PDB file of C-alpha atoms in Angstrom:
ATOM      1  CA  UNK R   1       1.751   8.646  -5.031  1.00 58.00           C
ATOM      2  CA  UNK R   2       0.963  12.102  -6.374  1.00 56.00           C
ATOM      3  CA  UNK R   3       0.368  10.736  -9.993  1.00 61.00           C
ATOM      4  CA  UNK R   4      -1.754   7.666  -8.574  1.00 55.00           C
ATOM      5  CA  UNK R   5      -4.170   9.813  -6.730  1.00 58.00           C
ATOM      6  CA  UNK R   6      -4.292  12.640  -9.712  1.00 58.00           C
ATOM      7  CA  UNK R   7      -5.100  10.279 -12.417  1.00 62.00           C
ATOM      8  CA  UNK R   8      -7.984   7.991 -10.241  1.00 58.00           C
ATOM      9  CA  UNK R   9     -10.347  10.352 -11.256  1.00 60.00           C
ATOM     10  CA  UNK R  10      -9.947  10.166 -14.859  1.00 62.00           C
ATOM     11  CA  UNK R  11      -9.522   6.564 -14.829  1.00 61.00           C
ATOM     12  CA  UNK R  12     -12.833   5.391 -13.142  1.00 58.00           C
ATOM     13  CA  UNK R  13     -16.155   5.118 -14.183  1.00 62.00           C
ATOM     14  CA  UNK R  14     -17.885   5.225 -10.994  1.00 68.00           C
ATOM     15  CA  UNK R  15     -17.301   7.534  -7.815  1.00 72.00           C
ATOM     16  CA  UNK R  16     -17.064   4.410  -5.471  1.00 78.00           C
ATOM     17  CA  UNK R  17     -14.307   2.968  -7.203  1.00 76.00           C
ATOM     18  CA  UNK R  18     -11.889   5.955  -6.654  1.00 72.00           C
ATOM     19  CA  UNK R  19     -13.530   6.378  -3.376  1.00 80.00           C
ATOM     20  CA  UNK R  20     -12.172   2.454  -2.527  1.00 84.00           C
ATOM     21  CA  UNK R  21      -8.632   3.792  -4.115  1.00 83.00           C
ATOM     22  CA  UNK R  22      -8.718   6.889  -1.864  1.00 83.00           C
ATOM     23  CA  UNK R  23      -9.464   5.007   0.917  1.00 89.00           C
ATOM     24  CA  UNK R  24      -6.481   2.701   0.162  1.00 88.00           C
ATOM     25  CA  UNK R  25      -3.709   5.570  -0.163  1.00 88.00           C
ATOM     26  CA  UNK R  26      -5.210   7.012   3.089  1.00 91.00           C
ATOM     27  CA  UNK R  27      -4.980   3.417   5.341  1.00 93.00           C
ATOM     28  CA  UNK R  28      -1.303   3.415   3.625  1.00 92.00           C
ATOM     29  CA  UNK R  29      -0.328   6.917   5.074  1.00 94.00           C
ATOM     30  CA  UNK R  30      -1.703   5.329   8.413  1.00 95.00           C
ATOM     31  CA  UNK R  31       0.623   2.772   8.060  1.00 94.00           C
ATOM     32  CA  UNK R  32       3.523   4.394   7.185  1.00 94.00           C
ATOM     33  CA  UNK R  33       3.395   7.082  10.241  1.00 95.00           C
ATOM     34  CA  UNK R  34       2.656   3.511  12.306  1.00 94.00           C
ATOM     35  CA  UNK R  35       6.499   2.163  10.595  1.00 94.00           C
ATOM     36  CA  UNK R  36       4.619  -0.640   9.157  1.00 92.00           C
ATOM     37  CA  UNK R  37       4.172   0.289   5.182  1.00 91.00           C
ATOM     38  CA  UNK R  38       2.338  -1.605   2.975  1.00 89.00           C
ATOM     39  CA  UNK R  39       4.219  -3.875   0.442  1.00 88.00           C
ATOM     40  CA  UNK R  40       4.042  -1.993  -2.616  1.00 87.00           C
ATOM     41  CA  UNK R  41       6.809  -0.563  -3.793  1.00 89.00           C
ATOM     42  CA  UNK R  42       5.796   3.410  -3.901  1.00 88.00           C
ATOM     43  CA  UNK R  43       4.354   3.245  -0.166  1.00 89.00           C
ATOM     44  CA  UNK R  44       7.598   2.045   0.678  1.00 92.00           C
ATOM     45  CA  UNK R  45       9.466   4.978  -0.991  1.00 91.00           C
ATOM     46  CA  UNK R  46       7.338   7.214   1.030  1.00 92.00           C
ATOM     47  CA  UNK R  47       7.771   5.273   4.141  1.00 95.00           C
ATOM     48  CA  UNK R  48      10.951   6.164   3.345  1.00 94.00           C
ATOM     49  CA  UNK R  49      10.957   9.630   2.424  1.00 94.00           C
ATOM     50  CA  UNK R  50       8.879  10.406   5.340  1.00 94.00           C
ATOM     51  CA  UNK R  51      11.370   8.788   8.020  1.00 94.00           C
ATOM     52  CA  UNK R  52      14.485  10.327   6.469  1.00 95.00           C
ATOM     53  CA  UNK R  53      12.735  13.697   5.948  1.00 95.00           C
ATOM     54  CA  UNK R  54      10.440  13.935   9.158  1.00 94.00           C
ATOM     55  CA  UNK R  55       7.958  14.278   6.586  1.00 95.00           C
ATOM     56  CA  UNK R  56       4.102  16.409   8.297  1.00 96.00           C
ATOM     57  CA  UNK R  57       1.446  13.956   8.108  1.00 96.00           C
ATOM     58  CA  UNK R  58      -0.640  16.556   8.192  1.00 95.00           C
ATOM     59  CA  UNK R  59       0.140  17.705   3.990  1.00 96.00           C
ATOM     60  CA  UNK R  60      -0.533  13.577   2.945  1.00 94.00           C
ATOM     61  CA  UNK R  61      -3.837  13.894   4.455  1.00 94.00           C
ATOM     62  CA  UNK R  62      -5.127  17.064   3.304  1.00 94.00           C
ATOM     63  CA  UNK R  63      -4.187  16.101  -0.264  1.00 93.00           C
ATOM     64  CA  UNK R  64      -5.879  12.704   0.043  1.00 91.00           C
ATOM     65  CA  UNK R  65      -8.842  14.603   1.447  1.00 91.00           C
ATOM     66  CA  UNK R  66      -9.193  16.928  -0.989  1.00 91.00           C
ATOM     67  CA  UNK R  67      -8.866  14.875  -4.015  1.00 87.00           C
ATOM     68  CA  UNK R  68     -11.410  12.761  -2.508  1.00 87.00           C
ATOM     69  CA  UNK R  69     -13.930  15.523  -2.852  1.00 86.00           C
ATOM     70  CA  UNK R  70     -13.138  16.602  -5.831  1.00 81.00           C
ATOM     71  CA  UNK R  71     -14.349  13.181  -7.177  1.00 80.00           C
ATOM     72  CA  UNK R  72     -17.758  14.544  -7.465  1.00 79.00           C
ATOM     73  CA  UNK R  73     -16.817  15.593 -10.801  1.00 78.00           C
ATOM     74  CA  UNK R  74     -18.796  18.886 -10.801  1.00 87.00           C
ATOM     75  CA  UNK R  75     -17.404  22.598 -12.062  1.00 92.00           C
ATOM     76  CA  UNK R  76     -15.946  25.028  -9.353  1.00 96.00           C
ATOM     77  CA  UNK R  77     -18.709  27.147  -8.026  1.00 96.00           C
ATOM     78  CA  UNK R  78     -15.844  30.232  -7.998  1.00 97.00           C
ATOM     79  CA  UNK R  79     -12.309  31.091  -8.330  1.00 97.00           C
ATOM     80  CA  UNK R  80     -11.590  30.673  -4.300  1.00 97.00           C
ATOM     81  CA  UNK R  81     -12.970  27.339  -4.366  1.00 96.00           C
ATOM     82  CA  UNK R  82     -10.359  26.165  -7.281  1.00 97.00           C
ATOM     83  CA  UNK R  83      -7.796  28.256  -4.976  1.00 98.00           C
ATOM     84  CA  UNK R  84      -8.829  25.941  -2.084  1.00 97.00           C
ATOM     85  CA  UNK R  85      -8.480  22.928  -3.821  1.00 95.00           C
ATOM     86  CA  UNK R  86      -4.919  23.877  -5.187  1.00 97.00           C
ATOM     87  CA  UNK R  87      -3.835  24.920  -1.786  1.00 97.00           C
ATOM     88  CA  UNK R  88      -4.832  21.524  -0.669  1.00 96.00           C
ATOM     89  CA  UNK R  89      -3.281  19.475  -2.998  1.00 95.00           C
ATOM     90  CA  UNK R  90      -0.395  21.761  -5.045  1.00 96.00           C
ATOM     91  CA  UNK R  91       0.553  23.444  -2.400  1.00 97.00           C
ATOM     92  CA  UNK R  92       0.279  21.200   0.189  1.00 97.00           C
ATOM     93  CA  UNK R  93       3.236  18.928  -2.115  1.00 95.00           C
ATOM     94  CA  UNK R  94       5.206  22.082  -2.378  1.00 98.00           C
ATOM     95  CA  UNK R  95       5.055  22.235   1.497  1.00 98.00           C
ATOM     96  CA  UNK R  96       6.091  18.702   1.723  1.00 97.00           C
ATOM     97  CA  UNK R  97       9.070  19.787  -0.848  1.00 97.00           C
ATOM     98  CA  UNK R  98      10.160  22.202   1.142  1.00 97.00           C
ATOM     99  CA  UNK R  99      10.039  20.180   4.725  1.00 97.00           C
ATOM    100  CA  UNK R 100      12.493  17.726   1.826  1.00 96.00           C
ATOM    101  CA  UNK R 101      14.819  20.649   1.722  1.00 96.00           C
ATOM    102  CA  UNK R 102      15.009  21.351   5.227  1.00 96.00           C
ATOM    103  CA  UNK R 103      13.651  24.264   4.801  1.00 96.00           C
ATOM    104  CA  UNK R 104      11.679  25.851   7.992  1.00 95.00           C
ATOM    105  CA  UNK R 105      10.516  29.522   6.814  1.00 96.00           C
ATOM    106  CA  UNK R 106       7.188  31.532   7.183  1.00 97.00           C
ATOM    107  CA  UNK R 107       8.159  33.677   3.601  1.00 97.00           C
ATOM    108  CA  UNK R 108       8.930  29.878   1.822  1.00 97.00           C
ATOM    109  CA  UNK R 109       5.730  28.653   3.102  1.00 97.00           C
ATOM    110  CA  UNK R 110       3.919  31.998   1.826  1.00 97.00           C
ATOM    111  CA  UNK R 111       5.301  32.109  -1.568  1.00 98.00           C
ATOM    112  CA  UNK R 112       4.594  28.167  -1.836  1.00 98.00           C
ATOM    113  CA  UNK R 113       1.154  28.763  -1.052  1.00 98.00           C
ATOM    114  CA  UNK R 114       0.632  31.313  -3.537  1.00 98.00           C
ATOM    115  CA  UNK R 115       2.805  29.330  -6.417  1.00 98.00           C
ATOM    116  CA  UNK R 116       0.723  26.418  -5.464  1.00 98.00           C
ATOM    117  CA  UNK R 117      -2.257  28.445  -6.215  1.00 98.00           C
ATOM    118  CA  UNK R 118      -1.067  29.262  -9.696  1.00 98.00           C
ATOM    119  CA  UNK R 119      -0.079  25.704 -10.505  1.00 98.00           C
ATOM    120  CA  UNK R 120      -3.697  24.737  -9.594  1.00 97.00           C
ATOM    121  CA  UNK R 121      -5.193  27.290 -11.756  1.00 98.00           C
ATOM    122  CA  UNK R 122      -2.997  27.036 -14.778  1.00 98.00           C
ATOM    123  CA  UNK R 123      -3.527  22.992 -14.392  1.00 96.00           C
ATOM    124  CA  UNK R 124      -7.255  23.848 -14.639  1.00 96.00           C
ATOM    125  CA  UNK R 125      -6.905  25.949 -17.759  1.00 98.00           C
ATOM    126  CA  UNK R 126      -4.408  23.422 -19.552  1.00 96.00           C
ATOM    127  CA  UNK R 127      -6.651  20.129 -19.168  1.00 94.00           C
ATOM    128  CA  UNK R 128     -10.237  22.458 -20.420  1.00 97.00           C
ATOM    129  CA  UNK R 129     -10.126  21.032 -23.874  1.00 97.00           C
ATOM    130  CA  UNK R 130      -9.557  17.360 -22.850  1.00 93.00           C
ATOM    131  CA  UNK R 131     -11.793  17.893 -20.415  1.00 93.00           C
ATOM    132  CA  UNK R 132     -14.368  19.443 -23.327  1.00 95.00           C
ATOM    133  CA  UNK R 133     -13.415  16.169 -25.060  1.00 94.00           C
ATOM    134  CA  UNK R 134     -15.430  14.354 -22.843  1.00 91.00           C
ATOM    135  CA  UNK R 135     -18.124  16.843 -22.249  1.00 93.00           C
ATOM    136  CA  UNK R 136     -17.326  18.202 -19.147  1.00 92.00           C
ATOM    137  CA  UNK R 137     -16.476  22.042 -17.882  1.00 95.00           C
ATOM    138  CA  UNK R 138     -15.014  22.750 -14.122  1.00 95.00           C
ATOM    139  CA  UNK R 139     -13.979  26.308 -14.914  1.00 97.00           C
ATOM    140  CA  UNK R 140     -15.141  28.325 -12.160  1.00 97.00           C
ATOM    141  CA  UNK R 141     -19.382  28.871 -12.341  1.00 97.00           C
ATOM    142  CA  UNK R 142     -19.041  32.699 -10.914  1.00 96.00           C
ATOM    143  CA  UNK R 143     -16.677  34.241 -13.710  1.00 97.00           C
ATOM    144  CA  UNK R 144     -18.509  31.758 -16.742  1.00 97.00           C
ATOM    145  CA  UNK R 145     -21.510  33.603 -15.164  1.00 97.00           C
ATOM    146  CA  UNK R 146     -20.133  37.037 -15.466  1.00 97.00           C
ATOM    147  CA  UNK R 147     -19.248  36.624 -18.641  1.00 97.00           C
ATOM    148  CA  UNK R 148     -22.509  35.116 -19.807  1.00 97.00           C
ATOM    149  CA  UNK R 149     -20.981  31.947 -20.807  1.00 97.00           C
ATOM    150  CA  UNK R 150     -22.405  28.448 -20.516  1.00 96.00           C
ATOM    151  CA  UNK R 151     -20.672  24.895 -19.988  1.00 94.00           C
ATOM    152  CA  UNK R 152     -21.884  24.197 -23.350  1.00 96.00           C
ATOM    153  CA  UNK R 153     -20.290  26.789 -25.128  1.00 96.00           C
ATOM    154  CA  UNK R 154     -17.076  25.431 -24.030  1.00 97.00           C
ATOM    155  CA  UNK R 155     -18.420  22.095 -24.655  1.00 96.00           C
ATOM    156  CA  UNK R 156     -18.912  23.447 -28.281  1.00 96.00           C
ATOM    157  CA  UNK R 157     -15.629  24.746 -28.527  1.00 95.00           C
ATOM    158  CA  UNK R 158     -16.568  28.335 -29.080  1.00 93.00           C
ATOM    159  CA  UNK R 159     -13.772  31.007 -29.286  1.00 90.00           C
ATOM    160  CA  UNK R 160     -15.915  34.533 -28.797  1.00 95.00           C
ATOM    161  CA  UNK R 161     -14.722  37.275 -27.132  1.00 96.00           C
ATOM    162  CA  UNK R 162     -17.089  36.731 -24.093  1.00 97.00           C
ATOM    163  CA  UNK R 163     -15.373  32.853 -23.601  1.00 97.00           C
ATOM    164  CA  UNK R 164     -11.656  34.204 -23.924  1.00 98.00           C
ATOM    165  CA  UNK R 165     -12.790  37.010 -21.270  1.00 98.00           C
ATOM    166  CA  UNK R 166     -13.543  34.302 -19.158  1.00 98.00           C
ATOM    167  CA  UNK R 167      -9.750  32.362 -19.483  1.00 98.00           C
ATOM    168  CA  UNK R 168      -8.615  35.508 -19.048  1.00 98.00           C
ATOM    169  CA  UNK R 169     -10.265  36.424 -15.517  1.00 98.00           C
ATOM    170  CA  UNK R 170      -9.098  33.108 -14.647  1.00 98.00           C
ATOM    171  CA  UNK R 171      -5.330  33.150 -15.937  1.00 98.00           C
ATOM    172  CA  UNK R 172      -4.655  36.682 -14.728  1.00 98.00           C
ATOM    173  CA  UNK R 173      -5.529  35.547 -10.795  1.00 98.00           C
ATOM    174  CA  UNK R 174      -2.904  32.475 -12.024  1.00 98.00           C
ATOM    175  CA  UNK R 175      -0.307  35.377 -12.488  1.00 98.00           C
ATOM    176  CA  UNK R 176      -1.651  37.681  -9.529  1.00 98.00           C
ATOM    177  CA  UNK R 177      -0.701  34.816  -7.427  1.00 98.00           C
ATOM    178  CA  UNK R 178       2.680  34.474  -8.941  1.00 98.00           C
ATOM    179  CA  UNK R 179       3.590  37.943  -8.789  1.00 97.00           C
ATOM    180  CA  UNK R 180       2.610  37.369  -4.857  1.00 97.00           C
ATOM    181  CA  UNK R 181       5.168  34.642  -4.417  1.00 97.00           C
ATOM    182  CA  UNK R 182       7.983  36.797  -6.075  1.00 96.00           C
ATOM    183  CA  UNK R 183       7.231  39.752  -3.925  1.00 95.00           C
ATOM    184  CA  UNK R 184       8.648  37.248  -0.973  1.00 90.00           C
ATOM    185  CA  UNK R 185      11.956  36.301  -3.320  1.00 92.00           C
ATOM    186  CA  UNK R 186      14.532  38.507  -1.315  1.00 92.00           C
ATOM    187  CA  UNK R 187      13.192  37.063   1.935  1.00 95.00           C
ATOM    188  CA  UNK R 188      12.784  33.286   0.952  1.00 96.00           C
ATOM    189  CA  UNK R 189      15.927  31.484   1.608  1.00 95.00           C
ATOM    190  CA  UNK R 190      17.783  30.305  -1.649  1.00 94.00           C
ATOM    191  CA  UNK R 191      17.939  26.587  -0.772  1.00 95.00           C
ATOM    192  CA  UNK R 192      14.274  26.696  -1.094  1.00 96.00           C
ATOM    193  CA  UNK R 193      14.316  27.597  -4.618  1.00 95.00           C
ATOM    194  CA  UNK R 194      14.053  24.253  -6.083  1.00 95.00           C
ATOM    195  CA  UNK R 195      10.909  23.538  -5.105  1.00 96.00           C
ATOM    196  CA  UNK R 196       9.587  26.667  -6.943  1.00 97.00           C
ATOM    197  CA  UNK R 197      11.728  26.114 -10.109  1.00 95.00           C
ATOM    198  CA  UNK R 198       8.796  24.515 -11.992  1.00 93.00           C
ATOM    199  CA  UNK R 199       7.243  28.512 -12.132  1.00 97.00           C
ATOM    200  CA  UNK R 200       9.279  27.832 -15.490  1.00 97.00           C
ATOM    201  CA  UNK R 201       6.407  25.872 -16.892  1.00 96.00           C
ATOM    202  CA  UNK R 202       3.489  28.231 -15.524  1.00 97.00           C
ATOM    203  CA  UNK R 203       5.633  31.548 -16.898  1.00 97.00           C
ATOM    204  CA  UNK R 204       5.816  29.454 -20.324  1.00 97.00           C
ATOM    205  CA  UNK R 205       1.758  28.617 -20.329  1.00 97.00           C
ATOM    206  CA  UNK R 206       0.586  32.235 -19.132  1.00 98.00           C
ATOM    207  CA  UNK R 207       2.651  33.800 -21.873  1.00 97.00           C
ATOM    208  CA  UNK R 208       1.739  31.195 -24.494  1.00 97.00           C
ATOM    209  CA  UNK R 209      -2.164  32.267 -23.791  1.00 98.00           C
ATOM    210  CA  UNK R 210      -1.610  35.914 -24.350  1.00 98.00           C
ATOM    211  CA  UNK R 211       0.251  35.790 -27.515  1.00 97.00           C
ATOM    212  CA  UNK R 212      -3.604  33.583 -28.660  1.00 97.00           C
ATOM    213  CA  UNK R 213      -5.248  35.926 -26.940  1.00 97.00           C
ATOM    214  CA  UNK R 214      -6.465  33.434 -24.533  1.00 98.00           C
ATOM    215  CA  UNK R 215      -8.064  31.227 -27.233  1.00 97.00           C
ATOM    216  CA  UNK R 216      -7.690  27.729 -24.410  1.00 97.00           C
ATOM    217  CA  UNK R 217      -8.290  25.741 -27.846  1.00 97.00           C
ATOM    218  CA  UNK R 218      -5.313  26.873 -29.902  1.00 97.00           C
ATOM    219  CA  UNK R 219      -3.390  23.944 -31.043  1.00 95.00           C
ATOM    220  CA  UNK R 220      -0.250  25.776 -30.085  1.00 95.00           C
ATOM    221  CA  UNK R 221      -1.148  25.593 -26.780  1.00 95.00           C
ATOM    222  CA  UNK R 222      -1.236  21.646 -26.852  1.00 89.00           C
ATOM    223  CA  UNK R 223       2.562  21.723 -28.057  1.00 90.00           C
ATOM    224  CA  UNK R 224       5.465  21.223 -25.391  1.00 88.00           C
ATOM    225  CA  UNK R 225       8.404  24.155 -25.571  1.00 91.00           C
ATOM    226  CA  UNK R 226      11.374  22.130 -26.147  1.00 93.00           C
ATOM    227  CA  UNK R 227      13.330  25.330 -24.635  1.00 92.00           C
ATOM    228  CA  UNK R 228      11.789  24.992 -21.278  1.00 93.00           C
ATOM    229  CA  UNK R 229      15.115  22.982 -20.208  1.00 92.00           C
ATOM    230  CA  UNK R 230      17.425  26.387 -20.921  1.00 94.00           C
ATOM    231  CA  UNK R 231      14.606  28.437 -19.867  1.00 92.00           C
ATOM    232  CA  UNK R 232      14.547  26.246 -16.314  1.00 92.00           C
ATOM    233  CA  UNK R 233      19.025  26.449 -16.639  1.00 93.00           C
ATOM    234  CA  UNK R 234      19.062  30.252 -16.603  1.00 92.00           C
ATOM    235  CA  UNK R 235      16.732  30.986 -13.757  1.00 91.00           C
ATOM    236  CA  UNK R 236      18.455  27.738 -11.773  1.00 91.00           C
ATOM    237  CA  UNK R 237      22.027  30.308 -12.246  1.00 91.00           C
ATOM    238  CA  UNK R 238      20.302  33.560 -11.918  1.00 88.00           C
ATOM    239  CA  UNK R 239      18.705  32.049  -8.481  1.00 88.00           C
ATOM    240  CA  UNK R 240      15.042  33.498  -9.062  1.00 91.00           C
ATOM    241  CA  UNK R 241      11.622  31.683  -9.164  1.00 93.00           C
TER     242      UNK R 241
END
């Protein structure tokens, strides 16, 4: 479900059409918490996800919500309104995750908030130049301001100090919030820990930026680590996030 919902609003060409596959997803959650799931075959995995889990209904709307009204297709106008729409949608899944795990905690649910956060931003910062591909910009207005820097310039794929200042602002509130959900570590319970494993990935991108020095267009950032699987092994034994 997660994958259909992200990808409607790349794949339409008109806001009503993802509005009419929003609206589907959100009649099939209604469903589902009703026991009577549509027939296709991912609503009934979640049907039956939610009934062995005792899954929140609450986390499937807010993401279907918010994805909704981020089909407007328009920049962030600041950094807390891309940290609203990542708390809505990333870490509203990592919430879900952790209800999967059986995990009831107020520290999990703090340092998923905060993770979820990151994963938000650092999504935001990794899809800019496919996004500048097709002449569009939804890096947050307040810091591009700041910084002096317009949509086009981006657009243009300029690589000035003034447009890496602005990644920068916006990938060092990415690691803020991860050095947040760490500070919670020796109070989150470790069967939570899986659902925060994927920090691998967001340790991986933030690092990868800095050694460019946060050049978002640098081919090397486009490449996949193939040692993200050991990197992902050794945290999974040392138990850290």
């Amino acid at each position: 479900m997660w994958n259909w919902l992200r990808q409607i609003k790349d794949s339409i060409t008109q806001k009503t059409t993802g509005l009419m596959r929003m609206q589907f997803w959100r009649k099939a959650v209604e469903d589902i918490y009703c026991n009577n799931p549509p027939h296709q075959p991912v609503a009934v995995a979640l049907w039956r996800a939610v009934k062995r889990h005792n899954l929140s209904k609450m986390w499937f709307t807010k993401i279907i919500d918010e994805r909704e009204k981020n089909l407007d297709d328009r920049a962030y106008r600041n950094i807390q309104e891309l940290e609203a729409y990542a708390e809505n949608t990333q870490s509203a899944l990592l919430y879900l995750t952790l209800e999967m795990l059986g995990v009831k905690d107020i520290h999990a649910d703090h340092a998923a908030s905060h993770i979820g956060k990151a994963q938000g931003i650092v999504t935001c910062l990794r899809a800019t130049p496919y996004h500048c591909t097709r002449r569009k910009v939804f890096l947050p207005m307040d810091i591009c301001m700041l910084h002096g820097v317009s949509q086009e310039d981006f657009i243009r794929c300029k690589q000035e100090k003034n447009v890496r200042d602005v990644i920068y602002d916006i990938a060092s509130q990415a690691h803020i919030h991860l050095e947040h959900a760490r500070s919670f570590s020796k109070k989150v319970p470790v069967k939570a820990y899986p659902a925060f494993y994927h920090t691998v990935a967001l340790d991986d991108y933030l690092y990868n930026i800095r050694k460019v020095d946060f050049n978002i267009f640098h081919p090397s950032l486009q490449k996949r680590n193939t040692l993200l699987p050991l990197y992902l092994y050794i945290r999974t034994w040392k138990k850290t996030y």
